[in-house]
Coordinates of C-alpha atoms and ligand atoms in Angstrom, one line a residue:
X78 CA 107.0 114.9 98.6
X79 CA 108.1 115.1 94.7
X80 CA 108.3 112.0 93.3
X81 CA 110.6 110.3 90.7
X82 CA 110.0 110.8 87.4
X83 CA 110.7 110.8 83.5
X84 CA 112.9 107.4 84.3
X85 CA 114.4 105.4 81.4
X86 CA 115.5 102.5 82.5
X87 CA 115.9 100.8 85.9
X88 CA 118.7 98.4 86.3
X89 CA 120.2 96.3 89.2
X90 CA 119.3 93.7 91.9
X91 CA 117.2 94.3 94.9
X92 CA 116.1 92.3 98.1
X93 CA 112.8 93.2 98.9
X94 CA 112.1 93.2 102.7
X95 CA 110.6 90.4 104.6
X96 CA 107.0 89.6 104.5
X97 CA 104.4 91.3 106.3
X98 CA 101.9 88.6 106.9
X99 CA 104.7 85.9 108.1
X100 CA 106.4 89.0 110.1
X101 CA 103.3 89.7 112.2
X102 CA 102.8 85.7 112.6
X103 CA 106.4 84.8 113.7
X104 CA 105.7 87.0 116.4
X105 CA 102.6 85.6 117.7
X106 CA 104.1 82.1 117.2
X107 CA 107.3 82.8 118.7
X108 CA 105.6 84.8 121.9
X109 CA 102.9 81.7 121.9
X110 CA 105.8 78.6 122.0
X111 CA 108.1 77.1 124.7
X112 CA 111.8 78.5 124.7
X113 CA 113.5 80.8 122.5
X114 CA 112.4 81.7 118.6
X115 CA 114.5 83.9 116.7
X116 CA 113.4 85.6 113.4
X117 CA 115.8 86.4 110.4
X118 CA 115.0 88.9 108.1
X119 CA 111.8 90.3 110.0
X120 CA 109.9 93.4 108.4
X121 CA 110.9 96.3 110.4
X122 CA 107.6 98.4 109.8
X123 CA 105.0 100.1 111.4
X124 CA 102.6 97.8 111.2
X125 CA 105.2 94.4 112.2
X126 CA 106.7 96.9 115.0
X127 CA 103.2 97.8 116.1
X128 CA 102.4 93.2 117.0
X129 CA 105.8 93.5 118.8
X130 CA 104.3 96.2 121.1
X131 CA 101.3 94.4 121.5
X132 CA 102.9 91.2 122.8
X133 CA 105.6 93.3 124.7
X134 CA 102.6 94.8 126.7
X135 CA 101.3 91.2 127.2
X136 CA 104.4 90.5 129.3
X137 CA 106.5 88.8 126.5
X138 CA 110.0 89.7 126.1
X139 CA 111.2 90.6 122.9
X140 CA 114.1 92.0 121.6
X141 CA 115.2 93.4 118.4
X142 CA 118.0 94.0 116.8
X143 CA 118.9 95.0 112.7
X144 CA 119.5 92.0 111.7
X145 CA 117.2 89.2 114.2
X146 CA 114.4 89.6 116.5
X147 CA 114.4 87.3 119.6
X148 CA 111.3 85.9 121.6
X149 CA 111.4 84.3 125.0
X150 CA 108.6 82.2 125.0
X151 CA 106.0 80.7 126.8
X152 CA 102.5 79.6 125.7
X153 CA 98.8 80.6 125.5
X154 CA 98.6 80.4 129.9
X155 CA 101.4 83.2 130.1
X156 CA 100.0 85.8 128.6
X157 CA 99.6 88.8 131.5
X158 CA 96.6 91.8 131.3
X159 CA 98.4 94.3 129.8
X160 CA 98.3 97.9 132.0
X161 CA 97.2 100.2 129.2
X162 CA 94.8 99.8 126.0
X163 CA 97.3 98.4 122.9
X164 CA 97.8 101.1 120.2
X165 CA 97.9 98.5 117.1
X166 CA 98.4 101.9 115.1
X167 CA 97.7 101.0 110.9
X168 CA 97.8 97.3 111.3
X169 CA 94.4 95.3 110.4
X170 CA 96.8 92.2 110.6
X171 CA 97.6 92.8 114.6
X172 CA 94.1 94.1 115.8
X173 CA 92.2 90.4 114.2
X174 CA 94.4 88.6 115.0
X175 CA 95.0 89.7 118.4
X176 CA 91.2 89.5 118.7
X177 CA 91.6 85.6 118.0
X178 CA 94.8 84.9 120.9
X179 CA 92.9 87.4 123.3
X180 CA 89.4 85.5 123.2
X181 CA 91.2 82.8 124.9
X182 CA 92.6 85.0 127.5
X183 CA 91.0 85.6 131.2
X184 CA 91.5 89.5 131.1
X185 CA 90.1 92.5 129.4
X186 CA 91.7 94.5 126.9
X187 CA 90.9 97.1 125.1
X188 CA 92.9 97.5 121.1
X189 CA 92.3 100.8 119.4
X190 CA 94.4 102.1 116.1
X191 CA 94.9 105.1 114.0
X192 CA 91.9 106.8 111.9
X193 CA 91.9 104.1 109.4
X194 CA 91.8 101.5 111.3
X195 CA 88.7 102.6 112.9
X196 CA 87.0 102.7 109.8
X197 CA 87.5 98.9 108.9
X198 CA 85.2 96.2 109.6
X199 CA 85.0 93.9 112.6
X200 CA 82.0 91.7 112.5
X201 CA 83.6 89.6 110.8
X202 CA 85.7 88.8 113.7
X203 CA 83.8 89.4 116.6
X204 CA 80.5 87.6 115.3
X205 CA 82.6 84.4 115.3
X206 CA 85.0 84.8 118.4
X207 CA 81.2 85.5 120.2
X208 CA 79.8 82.5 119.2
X209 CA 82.5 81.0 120.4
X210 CA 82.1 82.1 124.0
X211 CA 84.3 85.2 124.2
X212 CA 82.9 88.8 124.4
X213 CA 83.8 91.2 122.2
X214 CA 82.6 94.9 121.8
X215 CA 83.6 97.8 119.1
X216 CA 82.9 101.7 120.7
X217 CA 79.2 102.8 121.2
X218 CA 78.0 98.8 120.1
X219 CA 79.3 99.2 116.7
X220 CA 81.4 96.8 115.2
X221 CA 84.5 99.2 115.1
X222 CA 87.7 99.7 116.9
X223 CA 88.6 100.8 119.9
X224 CA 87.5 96.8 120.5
X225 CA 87.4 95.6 123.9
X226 CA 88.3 91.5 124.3
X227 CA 87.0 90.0 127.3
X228 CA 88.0 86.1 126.9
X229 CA 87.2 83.3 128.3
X230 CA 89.6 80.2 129.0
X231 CA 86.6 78.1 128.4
X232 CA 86.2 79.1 124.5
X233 CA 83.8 76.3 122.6
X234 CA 85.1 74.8 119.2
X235 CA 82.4 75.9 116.5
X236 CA 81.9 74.7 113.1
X237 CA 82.1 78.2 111.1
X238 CA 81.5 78.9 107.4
X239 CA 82.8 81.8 106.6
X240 CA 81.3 85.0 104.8
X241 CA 84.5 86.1 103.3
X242 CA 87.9 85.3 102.1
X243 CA 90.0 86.8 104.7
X244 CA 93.1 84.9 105.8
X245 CA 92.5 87.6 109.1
X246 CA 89.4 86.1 109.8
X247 CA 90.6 82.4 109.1
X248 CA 93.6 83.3 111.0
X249 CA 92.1 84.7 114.5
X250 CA 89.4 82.0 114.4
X251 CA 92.0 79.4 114.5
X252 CA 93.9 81.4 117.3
X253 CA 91.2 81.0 119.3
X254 CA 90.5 77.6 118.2
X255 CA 94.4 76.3 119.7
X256 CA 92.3 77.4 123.1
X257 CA 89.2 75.8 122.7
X258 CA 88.3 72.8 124.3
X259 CA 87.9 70.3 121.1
X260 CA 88.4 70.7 117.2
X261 CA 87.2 73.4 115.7
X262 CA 86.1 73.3 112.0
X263 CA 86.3 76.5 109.2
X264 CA 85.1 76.4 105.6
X265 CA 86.9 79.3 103.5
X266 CA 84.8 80.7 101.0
X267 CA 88.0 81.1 98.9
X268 CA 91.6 79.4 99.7
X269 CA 93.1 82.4 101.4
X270 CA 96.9 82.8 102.4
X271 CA 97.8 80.1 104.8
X272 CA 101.1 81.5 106.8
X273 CA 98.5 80.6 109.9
X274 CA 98.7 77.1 109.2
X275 CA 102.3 76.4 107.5
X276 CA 103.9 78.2 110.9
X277 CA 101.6 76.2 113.1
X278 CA 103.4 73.1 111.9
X279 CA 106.4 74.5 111.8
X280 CA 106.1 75.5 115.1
X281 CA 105.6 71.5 115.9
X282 CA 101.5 71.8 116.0
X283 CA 99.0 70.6 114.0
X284 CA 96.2 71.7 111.2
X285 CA 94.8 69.3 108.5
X286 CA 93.4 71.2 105.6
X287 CA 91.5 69.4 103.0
X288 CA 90.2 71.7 100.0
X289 CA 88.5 74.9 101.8
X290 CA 88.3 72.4 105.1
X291 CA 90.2 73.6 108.0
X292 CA 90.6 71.5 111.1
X293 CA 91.9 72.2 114.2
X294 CA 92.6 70.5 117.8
X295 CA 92.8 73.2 121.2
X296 CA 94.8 72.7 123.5
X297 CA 98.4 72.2 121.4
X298 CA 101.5 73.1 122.8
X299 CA 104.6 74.9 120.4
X300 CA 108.0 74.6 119.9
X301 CA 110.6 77.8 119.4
X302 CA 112.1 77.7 116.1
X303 CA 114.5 79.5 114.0
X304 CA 112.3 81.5 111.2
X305 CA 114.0 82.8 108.0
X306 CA 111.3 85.1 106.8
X307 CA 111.0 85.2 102.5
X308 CA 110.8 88.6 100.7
X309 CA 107.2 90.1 100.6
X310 CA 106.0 89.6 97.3
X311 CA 103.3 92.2 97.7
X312 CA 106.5 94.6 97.9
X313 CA 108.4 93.0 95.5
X314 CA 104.9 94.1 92.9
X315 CA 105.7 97.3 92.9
X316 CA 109.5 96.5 91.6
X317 CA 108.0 93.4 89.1
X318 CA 105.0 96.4 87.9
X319 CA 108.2 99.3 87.5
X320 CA 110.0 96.9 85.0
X321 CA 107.9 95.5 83.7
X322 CA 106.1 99.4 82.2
X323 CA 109.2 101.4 81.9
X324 CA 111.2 101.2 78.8
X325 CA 114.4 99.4 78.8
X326 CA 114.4 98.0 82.6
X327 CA 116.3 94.7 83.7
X328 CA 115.4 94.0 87.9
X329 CA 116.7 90.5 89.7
X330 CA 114.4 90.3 92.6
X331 CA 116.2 88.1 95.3
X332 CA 114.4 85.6 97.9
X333 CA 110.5 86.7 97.4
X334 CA 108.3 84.1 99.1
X335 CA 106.5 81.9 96.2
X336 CA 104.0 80.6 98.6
X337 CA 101.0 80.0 96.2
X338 CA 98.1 81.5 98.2
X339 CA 100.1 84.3 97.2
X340 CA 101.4 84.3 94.0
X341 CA 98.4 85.6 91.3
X342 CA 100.6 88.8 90.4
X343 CA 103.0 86.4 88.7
X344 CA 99.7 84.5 87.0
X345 CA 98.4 87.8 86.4
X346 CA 101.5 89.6 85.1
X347 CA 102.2 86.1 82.8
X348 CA 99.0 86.6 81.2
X349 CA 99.6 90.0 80.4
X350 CA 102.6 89.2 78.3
X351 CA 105.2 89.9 80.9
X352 CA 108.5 88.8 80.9
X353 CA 110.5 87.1 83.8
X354 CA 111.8 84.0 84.9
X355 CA 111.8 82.5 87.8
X356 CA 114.8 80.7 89.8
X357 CA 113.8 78.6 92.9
X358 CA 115.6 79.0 95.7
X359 CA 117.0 76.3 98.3
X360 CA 117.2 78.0 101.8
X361 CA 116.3 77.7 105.1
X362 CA 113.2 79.9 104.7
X363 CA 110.3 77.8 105.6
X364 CA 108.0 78.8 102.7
X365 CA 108.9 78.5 99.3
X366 CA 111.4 81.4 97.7
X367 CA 113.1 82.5 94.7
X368 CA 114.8 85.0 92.6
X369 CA 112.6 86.6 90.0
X370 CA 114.2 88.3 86.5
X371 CA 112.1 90.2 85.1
X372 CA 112.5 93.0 82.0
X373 CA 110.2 95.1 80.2
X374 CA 107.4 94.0 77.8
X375 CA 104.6 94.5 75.5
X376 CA 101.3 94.1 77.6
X377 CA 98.1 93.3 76.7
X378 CA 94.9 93.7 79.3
X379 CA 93.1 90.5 81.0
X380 CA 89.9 89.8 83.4
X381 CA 90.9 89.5 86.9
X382 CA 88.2 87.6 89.0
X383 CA 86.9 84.8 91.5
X384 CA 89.4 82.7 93.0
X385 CA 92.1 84.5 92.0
X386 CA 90.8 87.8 93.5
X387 CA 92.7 86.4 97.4
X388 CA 95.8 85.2 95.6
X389 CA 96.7 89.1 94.8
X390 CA 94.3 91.3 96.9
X391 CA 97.1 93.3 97.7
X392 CA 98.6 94.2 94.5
X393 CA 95.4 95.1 92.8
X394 CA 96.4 98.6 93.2
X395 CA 99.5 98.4 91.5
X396 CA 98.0 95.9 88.8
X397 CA 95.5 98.2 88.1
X398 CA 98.7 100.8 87.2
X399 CA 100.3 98.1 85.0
X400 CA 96.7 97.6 83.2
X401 CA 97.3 100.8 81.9
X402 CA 100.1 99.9 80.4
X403 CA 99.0 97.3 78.4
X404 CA 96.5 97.6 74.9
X405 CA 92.8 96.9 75.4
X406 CA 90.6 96.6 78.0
X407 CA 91.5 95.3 81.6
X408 CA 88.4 94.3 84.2
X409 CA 89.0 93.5 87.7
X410 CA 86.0 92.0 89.3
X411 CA 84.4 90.3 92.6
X412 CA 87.4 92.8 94.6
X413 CA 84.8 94.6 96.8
X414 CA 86.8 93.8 99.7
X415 CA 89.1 96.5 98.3
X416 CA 86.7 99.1 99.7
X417 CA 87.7 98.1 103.4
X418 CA 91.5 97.9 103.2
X419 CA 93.5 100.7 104.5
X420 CA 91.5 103.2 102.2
X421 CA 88.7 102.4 99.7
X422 CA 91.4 101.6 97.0
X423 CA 89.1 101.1 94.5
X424 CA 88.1 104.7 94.7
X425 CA 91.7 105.8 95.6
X426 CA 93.3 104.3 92.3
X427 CA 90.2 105.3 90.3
X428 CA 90.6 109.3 91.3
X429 CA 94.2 108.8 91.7
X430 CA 95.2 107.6 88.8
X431 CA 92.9 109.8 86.5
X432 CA 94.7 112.6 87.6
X433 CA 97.2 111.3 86.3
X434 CA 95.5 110.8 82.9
X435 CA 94.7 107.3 83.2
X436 CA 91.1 106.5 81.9
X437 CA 89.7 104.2 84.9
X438 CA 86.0 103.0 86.0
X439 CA 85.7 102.7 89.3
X440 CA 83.2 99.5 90.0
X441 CA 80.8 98.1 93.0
X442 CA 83.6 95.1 92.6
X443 CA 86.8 96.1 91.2
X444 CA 87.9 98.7 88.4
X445 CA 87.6 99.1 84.6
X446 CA 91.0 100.1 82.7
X447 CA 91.2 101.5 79.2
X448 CA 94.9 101.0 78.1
X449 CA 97.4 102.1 77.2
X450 CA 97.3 105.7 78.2
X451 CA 100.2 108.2 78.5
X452 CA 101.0 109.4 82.0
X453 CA 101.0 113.1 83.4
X454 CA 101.9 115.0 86.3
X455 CA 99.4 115.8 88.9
X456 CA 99.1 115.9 92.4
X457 CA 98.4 113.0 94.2
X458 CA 97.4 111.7 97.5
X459 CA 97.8 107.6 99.3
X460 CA 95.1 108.9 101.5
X461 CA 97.9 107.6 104.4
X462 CA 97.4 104.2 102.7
X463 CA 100.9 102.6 102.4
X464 CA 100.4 100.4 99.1
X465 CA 98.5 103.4 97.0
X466 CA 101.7 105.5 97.7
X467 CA 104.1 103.4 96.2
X468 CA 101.9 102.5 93.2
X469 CA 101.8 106.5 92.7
X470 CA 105.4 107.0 93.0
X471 CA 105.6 103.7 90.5
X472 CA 103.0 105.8 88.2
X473 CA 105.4 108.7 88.1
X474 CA 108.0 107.3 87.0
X475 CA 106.6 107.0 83.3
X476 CA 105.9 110.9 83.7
X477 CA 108.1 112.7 81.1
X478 CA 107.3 116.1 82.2
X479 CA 106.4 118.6 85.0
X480 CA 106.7 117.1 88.1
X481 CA 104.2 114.9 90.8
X482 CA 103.8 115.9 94.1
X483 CA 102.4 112.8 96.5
X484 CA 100.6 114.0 99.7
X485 CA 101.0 111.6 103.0
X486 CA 104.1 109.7 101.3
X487 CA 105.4 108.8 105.2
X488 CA 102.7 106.1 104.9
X489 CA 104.9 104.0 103.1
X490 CA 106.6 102.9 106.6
X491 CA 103.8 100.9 107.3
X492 CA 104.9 97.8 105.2
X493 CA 107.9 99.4 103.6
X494 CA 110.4 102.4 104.9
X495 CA 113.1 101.3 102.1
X496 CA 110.7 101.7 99.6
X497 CA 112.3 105.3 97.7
X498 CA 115.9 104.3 98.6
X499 CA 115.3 100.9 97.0
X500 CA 114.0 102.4 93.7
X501 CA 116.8 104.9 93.5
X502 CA 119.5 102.6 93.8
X503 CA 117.9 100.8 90.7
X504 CA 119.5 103.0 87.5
Ligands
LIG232 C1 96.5 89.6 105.5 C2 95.4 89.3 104.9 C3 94.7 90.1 103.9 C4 95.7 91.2 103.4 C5 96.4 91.9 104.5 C6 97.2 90.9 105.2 C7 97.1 88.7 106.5 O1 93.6 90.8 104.5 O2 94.9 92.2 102.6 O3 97.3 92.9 103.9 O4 98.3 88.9 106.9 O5 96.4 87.8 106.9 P1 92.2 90.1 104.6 O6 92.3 88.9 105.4 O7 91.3 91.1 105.2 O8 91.8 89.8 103.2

C-alpha cells in the first residue's frame, strides 16, 4: 500500500477508538458476572473481536452491534467445553488471559493463533497456572501455542513473584486466582497496567493492592455493569507523535483514557519539549479520561528506562520515530520485552526505520537514536505487526519526495481499522 506523504500540516479533532486492553477485559468481565453488561465504545478489532469468539464458543451469548456490545452473563460455573479448538488469531491479550479463566475450568481446550502468535512466549503463564494445579501444555512440550488448558475446579492460591512486568501475566494469574480456593498473593516486578483490578471492583469484587502487592480472595461473585470504554492512548500515540514532528500541526484528541499505569508517552513526550495540554474529562468512563491538545514542537532526545519502560511498552515504536525528531541522542533501555511482542520491534524499528534514513542502534534492551535526521522514501514492511505499521505510515508523512510503499498494511485491523481514514481526515 502507498503511504501518505510530504504532509504540511495536520489539523482537526479526532476520537481515537476504545482501548484494547479494557476492550478484551470488559468482555471477560461481562461474560464472567451475573445479568446483563453492556459496553459503550468497545474496540471493534481483530484482536477484541477475536475474545468475543472465544467466549461465544464458551457458550456465552454475546451480541454486537456499532455502537454497544451486550453480554448475558453468568459466572465462572457456566462456562461450557467449547466443540472446536479457539482461533485467538493476533491477540497475546486473549490467549493469557484465557489461559488464566480456563485453568479454573473442568474441560479441555485447546487455543492456537496466527504465525505470530506462535512465536511468543508462554512460560510465563503456564509455569504459574501449573503450580497452581492446572495443566497446561504448548505443541511438542514446548512452551508455545497451539496451548492445551486442562483446569481443574480445585486450583490452589500460590504466593507468586513474578519474573516479568507483564500486566498478561498479572492478569491471568488473578483470573485463575477468583477460582482458587483462598487468597492468592503476586509481587509485580514493575507496577504494570491494572484494568484487571480497576474492573474487578467495578464489577462489585474485590483486589487490595499495596505497592507491587496484589491480593486476591477466590471464590467472588460479579455484578453486570454498564462500561464506557476510554480512547486507547496507545492509538491516540501515533496522532500525539504526527503533531507533534510535522510542521505546523494543531490535533484535539477527545476522551483518551489517562489511567496512569499507562500514561509514560505523555511523561515521555513532556520531557522531550512537546507541547499539549491536557483537559480532564467528567464522564461516565470508569477510568480516568481527557481531551489532549497538542501542536508541534522543538524536541530534544531523553533516556527512557526502568520503571517507566511498562507505563509505554507499547508506544516505544512510535517514540522511537519521534526520537528522531528531536536534537541529540535518545536511549531507550531495560525494553527487551520488545523482542517478544507481535514482532521483535526492536529489530523491526531499527531496519525499518534506517531505510528510511534514520540513523538507529538496535540494542539487547531497547534502541539507540541519533536525531534529528531527514526522512526518505523506501519500502517498508510491519512484518504483519499492527503498531510498526502505523508508526511507518506516521514516518512517511515527513517524506518530501518519492513515495513509500508499506508491505502487510492490513495488519493495522488488529488494534485499529480507522487508522488511515482517521489521519486523512486530519488536514
Ligand atoms: C497488555 C499488556 C502488555 C501490552 C499488550 C496488552 C494487556 O503486554 O504490551 O499490548 O492488555 O494486558 P505484556 O503484559 O506482555 O507486557
Amino acid at each position: 500500500m502507498k503511504l501518505i506523504t510530504n504532509k504540511i500540516a495536520l489539523n482537526g479533532t479526532i476520537e481515537v477508538p476504545g482501548d484494547k486492553s479494557i476492550s478484551h477485559r470488559s468482555i471477560m468481565f461481562g461474560a464472567l458476572a451475573k445479568g446483563k453488561t453492556t459496553i459503550r465504545h468497545f474496540l471493534l478489532a481483530e484482536d477484541c473481536l477475536s475474545t468475543i469468539k472465544a467466549f461465544r464458543s464458551l457458550g456465552v451469548a454475546i451480541e454486537v452491534s456499532e455502537h454497544e456490545v451486550t453480554i448475558d452473563g453468568a459466572s465462572f460455573s457456566h462456562l461450557k467445553a467449547p466443540k472446536e479448538s479457539l482461533d485467538v488469531g493476533n491477540s497475546g491479550t486473549t490467549i493469557r488471559l484465557m489461559m488464566g479463566i480456563l485453568a479454573g475450568q473442568p474441560f479441555k481446550v485447546e487455543l492456537f493463533g496466527d504465525d505470530s502468535l506462535a512465536k511468543r512466549p508462554m512460560n510465563r503463564v503456564m509455569l504459574p497456572l501449573r503450580a497452581m494445579g492446572a495443566k497446561l501444555d504448548g505443541k511438542n512440550n514446548s512452551e508455545f501455542a497451539p496451548i492445551t488448558v486442562l483446569g481443574t475446579t480445585h486450583l490452589k492460591p500460590i504466593e507468586y513473584t513474578m519474573p516479568v512486568a507483564s500486566a498478561q501475566v498479572k492478569s491471568a494469574l488473578i483470573f485463575a486466582a477468583l477460582q482458587a480456593s483462598g487468597e492468592t498473593v503476586i509481587y509485580e516486578k514493575e507496577k504494570t497496567r491494572d484494568h484487571t483490578e480497576q474492573m474487578i471492583r467495578q464489577f462489585g469484587g474485590k483486589i487490595t493492592t499495596e505497592g507491587l502487592t496484589i491480593k486476591v480472595e477466590g471464590g467472588q461473585t460479579f455484578i453486570g455493569q454498564n462500561v464506557t470504554v476510554p480512547g486507547d492512548i496507545s492509538s491516540a500515540a501515533f496522532f500525539l507523535v504526527a503533531a507533534s514532528i510535522v510542521p505546523h500541526c494543531e490535533i484535539k484528541l477527545i476522551n483518551v483514557g489517562l489511567n496512569p499505569t499507562r500514561t509514560g508517552i505523555l511523561d515521555v513526550l513532556k520531557e522531550m519539549g512537546g507541547d499539549f495540554t491536557i483537559h480532564q474529562g467528567e464522564s461516565d468512563v470508569s477510568e480516568p479520561v481527557g481531551d489532549i491538545i497538542i501542536k508541534t514542537a522543538k524536541l530534544k532526545a531523553t533516556t527512557i528506562s526502568g520503571e517507566m519502560i511498562p507505563r509505554l511498552i507499547d508506544e516505544l515504536p512510535i517514540i522511537a520515530l519521534l526520537a528522531t525528531q528531536a536534537e541529540g541522542t535518545t536511549i531507550i533501555k531495560d525494553a527487551a520485552e520488545l523482542k517478544v511482542k507481535e514482532t521483535n520491534r526492536i529489530d523491526a524499528v531499527a531496519t525499518e526505520l534506517t531505510k528510511m534514513g534514520a540513523v538507529i542502534t538496535p540494542t539487547e534492551d531497547g534502541l539507540i537514536i541519533h536525531g534529528k535526521t531527514a526522512l526518505k522514501a523506501a519500502k517498508v514492511t510491519s512484518y504483519g505487526d499492527h503498531r510498526i505499521g502505523m508508526m511507518l505510515q506516521i514516518a512517511a508523512l515527513l517524506v518530501q519526495e518519492g513515495e513509500v510503499e508499506l508491505e502487510q498494511a492490513d495488519a493495522v485491523n488488529v488494534s485499529y481499522p480507522a487508522f488511515f481514514d482517521d489521519l486523512k481526515s486530519l488536514s
